[in-house]
Every structure is written in C-alpha cells, then in structure tokens.
Amino acid sequence: SIAILLYLARKFKTPDHWYPSELQKRARVDEYLSWQHVNIRGKGSKLFLTKVLLPLLTGQPLPPEKLESVTEELNVVLKQFEEKFLQDKPFIAGSEISLADLVALVELMQPVSAGYDLFEERPKLAEWRGRVEEAVGKQLFQEAHEGILNAKNL
C-alpha cells in the first residue's frame, strides 16, 4: 500500500506536493507514513473491527468497557497526530497536500464508518479534513469512501 503509492508517485512523476523532492518535506511525509501503521491505522482499524465486524460475525455486541478502551487508544493517537504532525500547518508536510495527508484521512474514515465521529470535538482535525477533501475534490472523496461509510449498515 505505502510502497505502491510511493512507486506510483515516482513512476508517473506526480506533482511534487504529493511526495516532495525537498528533503525536509519528504522526511515529514516519510515520518508520518512510517508512524501511521501502528498508530492511526492500528487503532482506527481496531475500533472498526471491535464496533462493526466482531458484532456482525458473533451476533453479540462487545462489552461497553472493551469499546471504551479501544476508543481511548484511538483518542491517544489522534492527539499525537494533531500535536506532532499537524501542529499549526494546513497539511502534514506544510502548505500543500501530500501522500501523508491522503493516507491519514483514508485511515481515519474507518472509525468514522463505525459511527465514531472523531472530528466532532477536534476542530483542528475537522479543518484539516476539510482541506484534504477540498484538495482531492469532495465528489471524488465521497465516491472513494462510499463503501466504507456504508459498512455500519451491514
């Protein structure tokens, strides 16, 4: 997934903002892409699995304390994401969208699809989401996430 994105960016010489040639910006993108596997992806997927897939497979809702624990783990990494990666910048690598932003938002849509609106009480995160959607195109973003956003209706 990450390797494929980097390959495609290089092979098709995408606009520089996606995977910047400037070393500090590229390092920022690489840093996020390395960090997110265990953090945003790990905790967001865990919430999705816990809240949507496991109850679907077992026919039993999970105990509230288990769901609370999983949600708290995600909240910890969301705080880290805001403080360490977004800081006061429009996007992770600076003033333009990059692959890091795209990967981050895609991963965050899993818990959203499970009914956890992680943007609701995080204005910085919500504003960043709006900028990413705008940069990609709102219609394309909605089309790309149509399946996952309907997962809770299973």
Short mmCIF file of C-alpha atoms in Angstrom, two decimals:
data_model
loop_
_atom_site.label_atom_id
_atom_site.label_comp_id
_atom_site.label_asym_id
_atom_site.label_seq_id
_atom_site.Cartn_x
_atom_site.Cartn_y
_atom_site.Cartn_z
CA SER A 1 0.00 0.00 0.00
CA ILE A 2 2.53 2.65 1.07
CA ALA A 3 5.20 1.11 -1.15
CA ILE A 4 2.77 1.10 -4.07
CA LEU A 5 1.84 4.75 -3.51
CA LEU A 6 5.50 5.76 -3.47
CA TYR A 7 6.19 3.68 -6.56
CA LEU A 8 3.31 5.31 -8.44
CA ALA A 9 4.36 8.81 -7.37
CA ARG A 10 7.86 8.17 -8.69
CA LYS A 11 6.93 6.26 -11.84
CA PHE A 12 4.33 8.73 -13.05
CA LYS A 13 6.16 11.83 -11.84
CA THR A 14 3.16 13.16 -9.98
CA PRO A 15 3.10 16.80 -8.92
CA ASP A 16 5.83 17.43 -6.37
CA HIS A 17 3.49 18.16 -3.47
CA TRP A 18 2.35 14.51 -3.31
CA TYR A 19 5.84 13.25 -2.48
CA PRO A 20 8.04 16.33 -2.18
CA SER A 21 11.55 16.44 -3.62
CA GLU A 22 12.59 18.94 -0.93
CA LEU A 23 14.26 16.75 1.70
CA GLN A 24 12.70 18.20 4.86
CA LYS A 25 9.17 17.95 3.46
CA ARG A 26 9.85 14.45 2.14
CA ALA A 27 11.22 13.44 5.53
CA ARG A 28 7.99 14.70 7.12
CA VAL A 29 5.92 12.60 4.71
CA ASP A 30 8.14 9.55 5.29
CA GLU A 31 7.97 10.06 9.06
CA TYR A 32 4.18 10.04 9.03
CA LEU A 33 3.95 7.10 6.63
CA SER A 34 6.21 5.07 8.94
CA TRP A 35 4.38 6.13 12.12
CA GLN A 36 0.83 5.59 10.95
CA HIS A 37 0.93 1.79 10.54
CA VAL A 38 0.85 1.03 14.24
CA ASN A 39 -0.87 4.20 15.33
CA ILE A 40 -3.64 5.67 13.17
CA ARG A 41 -4.13 2.52 11.09
CA GLY A 42 -3.70 0.17 14.03
CA LYS A 43 -6.02 1.93 16.43
CA GLY A 44 -8.57 3.06 13.82
CA SER A 45 -8.87 -0.42 12.35
CA LYS A 46 -9.16 -1.91 15.83
CA LEU A 47 -12.12 0.35 16.61
CA PHE A 48 -13.77 -0.58 13.29
CA LEU A 49 -13.22 -4.29 13.91
CA THR A 50 -14.44 -4.05 17.50
CA LYS A 51 -17.50 -1.95 16.84
CA VAL A 52 -18.63 -3.26 13.44
CA LEU A 53 -17.10 -6.54 12.30
CA LEU A 54 -16.88 -8.55 15.53
CA PRO A 55 -20.52 -7.94 16.49
CA LEU A 56 -21.52 -8.78 12.92
CA LEU A 57 -19.59 -12.05 12.99
CA THR A 58 -20.53 -13.11 16.52
CA GLY A 59 -24.03 -11.68 16.69
CA GLN A 60 -23.10 -10.15 20.03
CA PRO A 61 -22.27 -6.53 20.83
CA LEU A 62 -18.98 -6.04 22.62
CA PRO A 63 -18.99 -5.09 26.28
CA PRO A 64 -19.03 -1.29 26.68
CA GLU A 65 -15.77 -1.33 28.67
CA LYS A 66 -13.96 -3.06 25.78
CA LEU A 67 -15.28 -0.50 23.30
CA GLU A 68 -14.33 2.32 25.68
CA SER A 69 -10.77 1.01 25.95
CA VAL A 70 -10.38 0.76 22.16
CA THR A 71 -11.82 4.26 21.71
CA GLU A 72 -9.40 5.69 24.27
CA GLU A 73 -6.44 4.10 22.45
CA LEU A 74 -7.55 5.84 19.26
CA ASN A 75 -8.02 9.15 21.10
CA VAL A 76 -4.41 9.00 22.32
CA VAL A 77 -3.01 8.62 18.79
CA LEU A 78 -5.35 11.30 17.43
CA LYS A 79 -3.93 13.73 19.97
CA GLN A 80 -0.41 12.74 18.94
CA PHE A 81 -1.34 13.20 15.29
CA GLU A 82 -2.63 16.71 15.92
CA GLU A 83 0.29 17.75 18.11
CA LYS A 84 3.20 16.10 16.29
CA PHE A 85 2.13 16.03 12.66
CA LEU A 86 -0.47 18.73 12.03
CA GLN A 87 0.81 21.26 14.56
CA ASP A 88 -0.25 24.64 13.11
CA LYS A 89 0.20 23.73 9.45
CA PRO A 90 -2.53 23.27 6.86
CA PHE A 91 -1.17 19.83 5.91
CA ILE A 92 1.29 17.32 7.37
CA ALA A 93 4.26 18.40 5.20
CA GLY A 94 3.42 22.11 5.19
CA SER A 95 1.25 24.25 2.97
CA GLU A 96 0.31 21.63 0.36
CA ILE A 97 -1.38 18.25 0.48
CA SER A 98 0.85 15.16 0.31
CA LEU A 99 0.51 11.39 0.30
CA ALA A 100 0.75 11.56 4.09
CA ASP A 101 -2.48 13.57 4.30
CA LEU A 102 -4.25 11.27 1.89
CA VAL A 103 -3.20 8.13 3.78
CA ALA A 104 -4.08 9.71 7.13
CA LEU A 105 -7.59 10.71 6.15
CA VAL A 106 -8.33 7.39 4.47
CA GLU A 107 -7.36 5.56 7.67
CA LEU A 108 -9.48 7.90 9.81
CA MET A 109 -12.56 7.12 7.76
CA GLN A 110 -12.72 3.57 9.18
CA PRO A 111 -13.66 4.67 12.70
CA VAL A 112 -16.00 7.28 11.19
CA SER A 113 -17.72 4.50 9.27
CA ALA A 114 -18.18 2.66 12.57
CA GLY A 115 -20.17 5.61 13.88
CA TYR A 116 -17.37 7.32 15.81
CA ASP A 117 -17.22 10.95 14.69
CA LEU A 118 -13.66 11.66 15.68
CA PHE A 119 -13.80 15.09 14.02
CA GLU A 120 -16.73 16.36 16.11
CA GLU A 121 -14.77 17.61 19.12
CA ARG A 122 -11.48 18.25 17.31
CA PRO A 123 -11.73 21.49 15.32
CA LYS A 124 -8.11 21.33 14.13
CA LEU A 125 -8.65 17.83 12.78
CA ALA A 126 -12.00 18.79 11.22
CA GLU A 127 -10.46 21.80 9.46
CA TRP A 128 -7.61 19.63 8.15
CA ARG A 129 -10.15 17.08 6.87
CA GLY A 130 -11.96 19.84 5.01
CA ARG A 131 -8.72 21.00 3.37
CA VAL A 132 -7.82 17.44 2.32
CA GLU A 133 -11.28 16.81 0.88
CA GLU A 134 -11.16 20.13 -0.96
CA ALA A 135 -7.72 19.36 -2.40
CA VAL A 136 -8.81 15.91 -3.60
CA GLY A 137 -12.28 17.00 -4.66
CA LYS A 138 -15.33 16.43 -2.48
CA GLN A 139 -17.14 14.26 -5.02
CA LEU A 140 -14.12 12.02 -5.61
CA PHE A 141 -13.58 11.75 -1.85
CA GLN A 142 -17.21 10.69 -1.29
CA GLU A 143 -17.08 8.18 -4.15
CA ALA A 144 -13.86 6.66 -2.81
CA HIS A 145 -15.34 6.24 0.67
CA GLU A 146 -18.87 5.21 -0.25
CA GLY A 147 -18.32 1.53 0.58
CA ILE A 148 -16.63 2.00 3.93
CA LEU A 149 -19.06 4.72 5.03
CA ASN A 150 -21.93 2.28 4.50
CA ALA A 151 -20.25 -0.54 6.46
CA LYS A 152 -22.14 0.21 9.68
CA ASN A 153 -25.39 -0.52 7.82
CA LEU A 154 -24.42 -4.20 7.46
#
